[in-house]
PDB file of C-alpha atoms in Angstrom:
ATOM      1  CA  MET A1089     -47.144 -35.410  -0.451  1.00  0.00           C
ATOM      2  CA  ILE A1090     -45.950 -35.204   3.146  1.00  0.00           C
ATOM      3  CA  ALA A1091     -47.093 -38.237   5.121  1.00  0.00           C
ATOM      4  CA  SER A1092     -46.598 -39.832   8.523  1.00  0.00           C
ATOM      5  CA  THR A1093     -45.214 -43.224   9.471  1.00  0.00           C
ATOM      6  CA  GLU A1094     -48.755 -44.582   9.102  1.00  0.00           C
ATOM      7  CA  HIS A1095     -48.399 -44.436   5.301  1.00  0.00           C
ATOM      8  CA  LYS A1096     -48.266 -47.876   3.686  1.00  0.00           C
ATOM      9  CA  LEU A1097     -45.021 -47.083   1.830  1.00  0.00           C
ATOM     10  CA  TYR A1098     -43.254 -46.333   5.119  1.00  0.00           C
ATOM     11  CA  GLN A1099     -44.795 -49.359   6.816  1.00  0.00           C
ATOM     12  CA  LYS A1100     -43.577 -51.596   3.989  1.00  0.00           C
ATOM     13  CA  LEU A1101     -40.069 -50.135   4.130  1.00  0.00           C
ATOM     14  CA  ALA A1102     -39.907 -50.329   7.929  1.00  0.00           C
ATOM     15  CA  LYS A1103     -40.949 -53.981   7.825  1.00  0.00           C
ATOM     16  CA  LYS A1104     -38.346 -54.787   5.190  1.00  0.00           C
ATOM     17  CA  GLY A1105     -35.660 -52.729   6.922  1.00  0.00           C
ATOM     18  CA  LYS A1106     -36.396 -53.677  10.525  1.00  0.00           C
ATOM     19  CA  ASP A1107     -32.665 -53.730  11.315  1.00  0.00           C
ATOM     20  CA  SER A1108     -31.855 -50.542   9.388  1.00  0.00           C
ATOM     21  CA  ILE A1109     -33.885 -48.306   7.086  1.00  0.00           C
ATOM     22  CA  LEU A1110     -30.666 -46.655   5.851  1.00  0.00           C
ATOM     23  CA  LYS A1111     -29.290 -50.069   4.924  1.00  0.00           C
ATOM     24  CA  THR A1112     -32.504 -50.942   3.089  1.00  0.00           C
ATOM     25  CA  ILE A1113     -32.413 -47.661   1.127  1.00  0.00           C
ATOM     26  CA  ARG A1114     -28.865 -48.538   0.096  1.00  0.00           C
ATOM     27  CA  THR A1115     -29.529 -52.169  -0.831  1.00  0.00           C
ATOM     28  CA  ASN A1116     -32.761 -51.489  -2.736  1.00  0.00           C
ATOM     29  CA  LYS A1117     -30.591 -50.282  -5.607  1.00  0.00           C
ATOM     30  CA  GLY A1118     -27.363 -51.235  -7.288  1.00  0.00           C
ATOM     31  CA  GLY A1119     -25.893 -53.315 -10.071  1.00  0.00           C
ATOM     32  CA  GLY A1120     -26.388 -56.509  -8.105  1.00  0.00           C
ATOM     33  CA  LYS A1121     -30.162 -56.105  -8.225  1.00  0.00           C
ATOM     34  CA  GLY A1122     -29.984 -55.537 -11.963  1.00  0.00           C
ATOM     35  CA  LEU A1123     -27.834 -58.609 -12.505  1.00  0.00           C
ATOM     36  CA  ILE A1124     -30.192 -60.779 -10.472  1.00  0.00           C
ATOM     37  CA  GLY A1125     -33.183 -59.478 -12.430  1.00  0.00           C
ATOM     38  CA  GLY A1126     -31.422 -60.097 -15.746  1.00  0.00           C
ATOM     39  CA  ALA A1127     -30.380 -63.582 -14.627  1.00  0.00           C
ATOM     40  CA  ILE A1128     -33.934 -64.530 -13.697  1.00  0.00           C
ATOM     41  CA  VAL A1129     -35.236 -63.341 -17.069  1.00  0.00           C
ATOM     42  CA  LEU A1130     -32.517 -65.260 -18.888  1.00  0.00           C
ATOM     43  CA  LEU A1131     -33.092 -68.439 -16.876  1.00  0.00           C
ATOM     44  CA  ILE A1132     -36.861 -68.290 -17.452  1.00  0.00           C
ATOM     45  CA  PHE A1133     -36.300 -67.691 -21.175  1.00  0.00           C
ATOM     46  CA  THR A1134     -33.982 -70.719 -21.496  1.00  0.00           C
ATOM     47  CA  LEU A1135     -35.903 -72.983 -19.098  1.00  0.00           C
ATOM     48  CA  PRO A1136     -38.144 -74.772 -21.671  1.00  0.00           C
ATOM     49  CA  VAL A1137     -35.182 -75.639 -23.886  1.00  0.00           C
ATOM     50  CA  SER A1138     -33.078 -76.690 -20.873  1.00  0.00           C
ATOM     51  CA  VAL A1139     -35.858 -79.007 -19.636  1.00  0.00           C
ATOM     52  CA  PHE A1140     -36.199 -80.479 -23.127  1.00  0.00           C
ATOM     53  CA  LEU A1141     -32.428 -81.111 -23.283  1.00  0.00           C
ATOM     54  CA  LEU A1142     -32.460 -82.747 -19.843  1.00  0.00           C
ATOM     55  CA  LEU A1143     -35.327 -85.025 -20.862  1.00  0.00           C
ATOM     56  CA  SER A1144     -33.333 -85.882 -23.990  1.00  0.00           C
ATOM     57  CA  LYS A1145     -30.387 -86.749 -21.692  1.00  0.00           C
ATOM     58  CA  SER A1146     -28.328 -83.897 -23.208  1.00  0.00           C
ATOM     59  CA  ILE A1147     -27.143 -82.812 -19.774  1.00  0.00           C
ATOM     60  CA  VAL A1148     -24.000 -81.010 -20.965  1.00  0.00           C
ATOM     61  CA  ALA A1149     -25.965 -78.976 -23.494  1.00  0.00           C
ATOM     62  CA  ALA A1150     -28.537 -78.042 -20.829  1.00  0.00           C
ATOM     63  CA  ILE A1151     -25.775 -76.882 -18.464  1.00  0.00           C
ATOM     64  CA  ILE A1152     -24.093 -74.831 -21.194  1.00  0.00           C
ATOM     65  CA  LEU A1153     -27.401 -73.205 -22.093  1.00  0.00           C
ATOM     66  CA  SER A1154     -28.165 -72.324 -18.460  1.00  0.00           C
ATOM     67  CA  LEU A1155     -24.611 -71.263 -17.563  1.00  0.00           C
ATOM     68  CA  PRO A1156     -24.833 -67.552 -18.545  1.00  0.00           C
ATOM     69  CA  GLY A1157     -27.955 -67.063 -16.429  1.00  0.00           C
ATOM     70  CA  LEU A1158     -26.429 -68.926 -13.483  1.00  0.00           C
ATOM     71  CA  LEU A1159     -23.220 -66.873 -13.680  1.00  0.00           C
ATOM     72  CA  LEU A1160     -25.222 -63.630 -13.755  1.00  0.00           C
ATOM     73  CA  LEU A1161     -27.233 -64.821 -10.752  1.00  0.00           C
ATOM     74  CA  ILE A1162     -24.085 -65.645  -8.755  1.00  0.00           C
ATOM     75  CA  LEU A1163     -22.518 -62.272  -9.612  1.00  0.00           C
ATOM     76  CA  GLY A1164     -25.716 -60.458  -8.704  1.00  0.00           C
ATOM     77  CA  ILE A1165     -25.923 -62.178  -5.316  1.00  0.00           C
ATOM     78  CA  TYR A1166     -22.237 -61.405  -4.659  1.00  0.00           C
ATOM     79  CA  PHE A1167     -22.554 -57.687  -5.457  1.00  0.00           C
ATOM     80  CA  SER A1168     -25.817 -57.383  -3.511  1.00  0.00           C
ATOM     81  CA  ARG A1169     -24.262 -58.965  -0.430  1.00  0.00           C
ATOM     82  CA  LYS A1170     -21.175 -56.786  -0.757  1.00  0.00           C
ATOM     83  CA  ARG A1171     -23.375 -53.671  -0.998  1.00  0.00           C
ATOM     84  CA  ALA A1172     -25.270 -54.768   2.114  1.00  0.00           C
ATOM     85  CA  ALA A1173     -22.059 -55.441   4.048  1.00  0.00           C
ATOM     86  CA  ASP A1174     -20.530 -52.046   3.172  1.00  0.00           C
ATOM     87  CA  TRP A1175     -23.567 -49.839   3.849  1.00  0.00           C
ATOM     88  CA  ILE A1176     -22.161 -48.104   6.939  1.00  0.00           C
ATOM     89  CA  SER A1177     -18.839 -47.270   5.282  1.00  0.00           C
ATOM     90  CA  TYR A1178     -20.765 -45.999   2.248  1.00  0.00           C
ATOM     91  CA  TYR A1179     -22.691 -43.455   4.326  1.00  0.00           C
ATOM     92  CA  GLN A1180     -19.568 -42.549   6.304  1.00  0.00           C
ATOM     93  CA  LYS A1181     -17.679 -41.812   3.099  1.00  0.00           C
ATOM     94  CA  GLN A1182     -20.619 -39.911   1.631  1.00  0.00           C
ATOM     95  CA  THR A1183     -21.309 -37.730   4.670  1.00  0.00           C
ATOM     96  CA  GLY A1184     -18.170 -37.676   6.780  1.00  0.00           C
ATOM     97  CA  PHE A1185     -20.274 -38.722   9.786  1.00  0.00           C
ATOM     98  CA  SER A1186     -19.049 -41.199  12.389  1.00  0.00           C
ATOM     99  CA  GLU A1187     -20.483 -44.700  12.665  1.00  0.00           C
ATOM    100  CA  GLY A1188     -22.216 -43.597  15.853  1.00  0.00           C
ATOM    101  CA  GLU A1189     -23.993 -40.776  14.026  1.00  0.00           C
ATOM    102  CA  ILE A1190     -25.042 -43.102  11.211  1.00  0.00           C
ATOM    103  CA  GLN A1191     -26.629 -45.351  13.831  1.00  0.00           C
ATOM    104  CA  GLN A1192     -28.306 -42.296  15.391  1.00  0.00           C
ATOM    105  CA  ILE A1193     -29.874 -41.510  12.002  1.00  0.00           C
ATOM    106  CA  ASN A1194     -31.138 -45.087  11.869  1.00  0.00           C
ATOM    107  CA  ARG A1195     -32.779 -44.692  15.265  1.00  0.00           C
ATOM    108  CA  GLU A1196     -34.428 -41.436  14.217  1.00  0.00           C
ATOM    109  CA  LEU A1197     -35.695 -43.002  10.979  1.00  0.00           C
ATOM    110  CA  ALA A1198     -37.495 -45.606  13.082  1.00  0.00           C
ATOM    111  CA  SER A1199     -39.162 -42.964  15.282  1.00  0.00           C
ATOM    112  CA  PRO A1200     -42.909 -42.242  14.979  1.00  0.00           C
ATOM    113  CA  ASP A1201     -41.944 -38.554  14.647  1.00  0.00           C
ATOM    114  CA  VAL A1202     -40.635 -39.190  11.110  1.00  0.00           C
ATOM    115  CA  THR A1203     -42.427 -37.636   8.159  1.00  0.00           C
ATOM    116  CA  ILE A1204     -41.898 -38.760   4.576  1.00  0.00           C
ATOM    117  CA  VAL A1205     -42.169 -37.304   1.078  1.00  0.00           C
ATOM    118  CA  THR A1206     -44.149 -39.605  -1.199  1.00  0.00           C
ATOM    119  CA  CYS A1207     -43.982 -39.155  -4.977  1.00  0.00           C
ATOM    120  CA  ARG A1208     -45.483 -40.595  -8.116  1.00  0.00           C
ATOM    121  CA  ALA A1209     -43.298 -42.176 -10.736  1.00  0.00           C
ATOM    122  CA  PRO A1210     -44.102 -41.068 -14.304  1.00  0.00           C
ATOM    123  CA  ASN A1211     -47.498 -42.423 -15.430  1.00  0.00           C
ATOM    124  CA  ALA A1212     -48.232 -43.889 -11.979  1.00  0.00           C
ATOM    125  CA  ALA A1213     -51.767 -43.495 -10.664  1.00  0.00           C
ATOM    126  CA  VAL A1214     -50.775 -43.193  -6.980  1.00  0.00           C
ATOM    127  CA  GLU A1215     -47.697 -42.337  -4.926  1.00  0.00           C
ATOM    128  CA  SER A1216     -45.308 -45.152  -5.655  1.00  0.00           C
ATOM    129  CA  PHE A1217     -42.088 -44.395  -3.756  1.00  0.00           C
ATOM    130  CA  ILE A1218     -40.589 -42.412  -0.889  1.00  0.00           C
ATOM    131  CA  ALA A1219     -38.369 -39.572  -2.089  1.00  0.00           C
ATOM    132  CA  GLY A1220     -37.280 -38.349   1.327  1.00  0.00           C
ATOM    133  CA  PHE A1221     -37.465 -38.601   5.097  1.00  0.00           C
ATOM    134  CA  PHE A1222     -37.543 -35.865   7.738  1.00  0.00           C
ATOM    135  CA  THR A1223     -36.338 -36.917  11.187  1.00  0.00           C
ATOM    136  CA  GLU A1224     -35.771 -34.784  14.275  1.00  0.00           C
ATOM    137  CA  HIS A1225     -32.269 -33.765  13.183  1.00  0.00           C
ATOM    138  CA  TYR A1226     -31.755 -35.083   9.657  1.00  0.00           C
ATOM    139  CA  LEU A1227     -32.994 -34.982   6.079  1.00  0.00           C
ATOM    140  CA  VAL A1228     -32.545 -38.209   4.109  1.00  0.00           C
ATOM    141  CA  MET A1229     -33.213 -37.935   0.380  1.00  0.00           C
ATOM    142  CA  ASP A1230     -33.354 -40.915  -1.941  1.00  0.00           C
ATOM    143  CA  GLY A1231     -32.249 -39.361  -5.214  1.00  0.00           C
ATOM    144  CA  VAL A1232     -29.685 -40.636  -7.707  1.00  0.00           C
ATOM    145  CA  ASP A1233     -27.778 -41.819  -4.655  1.00  0.00           C
ATOM    146  CA  PRO A1234     -29.229 -41.500  -1.183  1.00  0.00           C
ATOM    147  CA  TYR A1235     -27.690 -38.651   0.774  1.00  0.00           C
ATOM    148  CA  VAL A1236     -28.049 -37.544   4.342  1.00  0.00           C
ATOM    149  CA  ARG A1237     -27.859 -34.042   5.797  1.00  0.00           C
ATOM    150  CA  ARG A1238     -28.159 -32.521   9.225  1.00  0.00           C
ATOM    151  CA  LEU A1239     -31.083 -30.122   9.222  1.00  0.00           C
ATOM    152  CA  GLU A1240     -28.941 -27.600  11.089  1.00  0.00           C
ATOM    153  CA  ASP A1241     -26.408 -27.639   8.223  1.00  0.00           C
ATOM    154  CA  ILE A1242     -28.912 -26.696   5.513  1.00  0.00           C
ATOM    155  CA  ILE A1243     -28.686 -23.006   4.605  1.00  0.00           C
ATOM    156  CA  ALA A1244     -31.245 -22.693   1.829  1.00  0.00           C
ATOM    157  CA  VAL A1245     -33.633 -24.790  -0.227  1.00  0.00           C
ATOM    158  CA  ALA A1246     -35.670 -24.158  -3.365  1.00  0.00           C
ATOM    159  CA  PHE A1247     -37.138 -26.008  -6.308  1.00  0.00           C
ATOM    160  CA  SER A1248     -36.286 -26.030  -9.967  1.00  0.00           C
ATOM    161  CA  ASP A1249     -38.191 -27.081 -13.070  1.00  0.00           C
ATOM    162  CA  SER A1250     -35.390 -26.028 -15.415  1.00  0.00           C
ATOM    163  CA  THR A1251     -35.168 -29.636 -16.645  1.00  0.00           C
ATOM    164  CA  ASP A1252     -37.774 -32.289 -17.416  1.00  0.00           C
ATOM    165  CA  ILE A1253     -37.337 -33.587 -13.859  1.00  0.00           C
ATOM    166  CA  TRP A1254     -38.622 -31.498 -10.952  1.00  0.00           C
ATOM    167  CA  CYS A1255     -35.721 -31.079  -8.519  1.00  0.00           C
ATOM    168  CA  MET A1256     -35.137 -29.951  -4.983  1.00  0.00           C
ATOM    169  CA  VAL A1257     -32.086 -27.682  -4.883  1.00  0.00           C
ATOM    170  CA  SER A1258     -30.391 -27.280  -1.516  1.00  0.00           C
ATOM    171  CA  LEU A1259     -27.299 -25.567  -0.178  1.00  0.00           C
ATOM    172  CA  ALA A1260     -25.604 -26.774   2.995  1.00  0.00           C
ATOM    173  CA  ILE A1261     -22.512 -25.818   4.966  1.00  0.00           C
ATOM    174  CA  GLN A1262     -20.419 -28.627   3.464  1.00  0.00           C
ATOM    175  CA  ASP A1263     -21.346 -27.824  -0.168  1.00  0.00           C
ATOM    176  CA  GLN A1264     -19.141 -26.278  -2.826  1.00  0.00           C
ATOM    177  CA  GLY A1265     -22.320 -25.639  -4.781  1.00  0.00           C
ATOM    178  CA  ALA A1266     -26.019 -26.358  -4.531  1.00  0.00           C
ATOM    179  CA  MET A1267     -27.102 -29.985  -4.829  1.00  0.00           C
ATOM    180  CA  ALA A1268     -30.161 -30.998  -6.829  1.00  0.00           C
ATOM    181  CA  VAL A1269     -32.163 -34.132  -6.071  1.00  0.00           C
ATOM    182  CA  PRO A1270     -34.838 -35.311  -8.526  1.00  0.00           C
ATOM    183  CA  LEU A1271     -38.422 -35.400  -7.261  1.00  0.00           C
ATOM    184  CA  PHE A1272     -40.917 -37.131  -9.538  1.00  0.00           C
ATOM    185  CA  THR A1273     -44.566 -36.170  -9.289  1.00  0.00           C
ATOM    186  CA  ASP A1274     -47.484 -35.595 -11.592  1.00  0.00           C
ATOM    187  CA  THR A1275     -47.717 -32.110 -13.117  1.00  0.00           C
ATOM    188  CA  GLN A1276     -50.761 -31.030 -11.114  1.00  0.00           C
ATOM    189  CA  ARG A1277     -49.033 -31.792  -7.819  1.00  0.00           C
ATOM    190  CA  LYS A1278     -45.727 -29.989  -8.420  1.00  0.00           C
ATOM    191  CA  LYS A1279     -46.504 -26.698  -6.714  1.00  0.00           C
ATOM    192  CA  ALA A1280     -48.362 -28.312  -3.822  1.00  0.00           C
ATOM    193  CA  LEU A1281     -45.567 -30.818  -3.201  1.00  0.00           C
ATOM    194  CA  CYS A1282     -42.940 -28.055  -3.197  1.00  0.00           C
ATOM    195  CA  MET A1283     -44.898 -26.003  -0.674  1.00  0.00           C
ATOM    196  CA  GLU A1284     -45.374 -29.025   1.579  1.00  0.00           C
ATOM    197  CA  ILE A1285     -41.659 -29.859   1.608  1.00  0.00           C
ATOM    198  CA  MET A1286     -40.640 -26.237   2.235  1.00  0.00           C
ATOM    199  CA  GLN A1287     -43.107 -25.968   5.112  1.00  0.00           C
ATOM    200  CA  GLU A1288     -41.848 -29.208   6.661  1.00  0.00           C
ATOM    201  CA  LEU A1289     -38.212 -28.100   6.389  1.00  0.00           C
ATOM    202  CA  CYS A1290     -38.980 -24.734   7.953  1.00  0.00           C
ATOM    203  CA  ARG A1291     -41.035 -26.384  10.688  1.00  0.00           C
ATOM    204  CA  ARG A1292     -38.096 -28.545  11.659  1.00  0.00           C
ATOM    205  CA  ASN A1293     -35.464 -25.834  11.139  1.00  0.00           C
ATOM    206  CA  PRO A1294     -36.896 -22.293  10.954  1.00  0.00           C
ATOM    207  CA  LYS A1295     -33.446 -20.901  10.047  1.00  0.00           C
ATOM    208  CA  ILE A1296     -33.532 -22.456   6.546  1.00  0.00           C
ATOM    209  CA  LEU A1297     -33.999 -19.901   3.770  1.00  0.00           C
ATOM    210  CA  CYS A1298     -36.752 -21.090   1.437  1.00  0.00           C
ATOM    211  CA  GLY A1299     -36.885 -19.855  -2.165  1.00  0.00           C
ATOM    212  CA  GLN A1300     -34.644 -19.346  -5.190  1.00  0.00           C
ATOM    213  CA  GLU A1301     -33.965 -15.648  -4.458  1.00  0.00           C
ATOM    214  CA  ILE A1302     -31.703 -14.791  -1.519  1.00  0.00           C
ATOM    215  CA  VAL A1303     -31.030 -11.164  -0.502  1.00  0.00           C
ATOM    216  CA  CYS A1304     -27.819  -9.907   1.105  1.00  0.00           C
ATOM    217  CA  ASP A1305     -27.124  -6.202   1.674  1.00  0.00           C
ATOM    218  CA  GLY A1306     -29.780  -5.263  -0.865  1.00  0.00           C
ATOM    219  CA  ARG A1307     -28.376  -7.484  -3.610  1.00  0.00           C
ATOM    220  CA  ARG A1308     -30.355 -10.446  -4.933  1.00  0.00           C
ATOM    221  CA  TYR A1309     -28.829 -13.872  -5.551  1.00  0.00           C
ATOM    222  CA  ILE A1310     -30.361 -16.932  -7.237  1.00  0.00           C
ATOM    223  CA  LEU A1311     -29.751 -20.130  -5.258  1.00  0.00           C
ATOM    224  CA  GLU A1312     -29.391 -22.431  -8.254  1.00  0.00           C
ATOM    225  CA  ARG A1313     -27.075 -20.006 -10.076  1.00  0.00           C
ATOM    226  CA  ASP A1314     -25.180 -18.235  -7.289  1.00  0.00           C
ATOM    227  CA  SER A1315     -24.815 -20.976  -4.671  1.00  0.00           C
ATOM    228  CA  GLU A1316     -21.060 -20.510  -4.227  1.00  0.00           C
ATOM    229  CA  GLN A1317     -21.439 -16.774  -3.594  1.00  0.00           C
ATOM    230  CA  ILE A1318     -24.305 -17.410  -1.148  1.00  0.00           C
ATOM    231  CA  LEU A1319     -22.213 -19.971   0.723  1.00  0.00           C
ATOM    232  CA  ARG A1320     -19.280 -17.552   0.919  1.00  0.00           C
ATOM    233  CA  LEU A1321     -21.524 -14.799   2.274  1.00  0.00           C
ATOM    234  CA  TYR A1322     -22.910 -17.213   4.868  1.00  0.00           C
ATOM    235  CA  GLN A1323     -19.400 -18.223   5.952  1.00  0.00           C
ATOM    236  CA  GLU A1324     -18.484 -14.541   6.279  1.00  0.00           C
ATOM    237  CA  GLY A1325     -21.409 -14.065   8.638  1.00  0.00           C
ATOM    238  CA  ARG A1326     -23.244 -11.694   6.304  1.00  0.00           C
ATOM    239  CA  PRO A1327     -27.021 -11.314   6.851  1.00  0.00           C
ATOM    240  CA  LEU A1328     -29.029 -13.468   4.416  1.00  0.00           C
ATOM    241  CA  GLU A1329     -32.784 -13.479   3.980  1.00  0.00           C
ATOM    242  CA  PRO A1330     -35.282 -14.772   1.428  1.00  0.00           C
ATOM    243  CA  ALA A1331     -36.569 -12.255  -1.095  1.00  0.00           C
ATOM    244  CA  ARG A1332     -39.970 -10.817  -0.221  1.00  0.00           C
TER     245      ARG A1332
END
């Protein structure tokens, strides 16, 4: 659902990412986190035997037994810190934006004007994560990889259930084709969630075309299928409008 900054998921993220919500979105994922999690499991699993070996004065054996978990932990910490240190360059490479604009996005993400998209993970009873953020000038989606777009650059948006995962499909000026970002939600909320996101996008940028069918000169195009043609028509200055 669409929610304000008063939502507990946003409050939790803002508290964790007090220096930068974009940085927190980036560092919440990654191989480093996985390595740290695996290391902790491995260390807990070997802990009873390691303690027994230490009590038996078999210090070398205890170290050897614990070494794989410790190495995984060190690697995980290293990759996590590297990911945190490179977060600005990651977004710059991903978007082509300057460092100054990345910082502007950060400031907007901390504004009380922000609205968020909350979703349920499969089999979850309540909304369990934030799938996207709407700021004054930007859309930040946390899909397979987080990506950032200027609202003014988005040409069209629609939704697809052509796969098992409900996706938002969008076309922007910089695209070579439409991009799809997974949105997880329970089956009964799919249609309502889609309508809420479309309404929020159009509220913030009324020029966005909402819907899979786009009409140009009497011919109909499907956003998910014909995104390259739609983009070319847009670049040519041809009149585009959603199908009625």
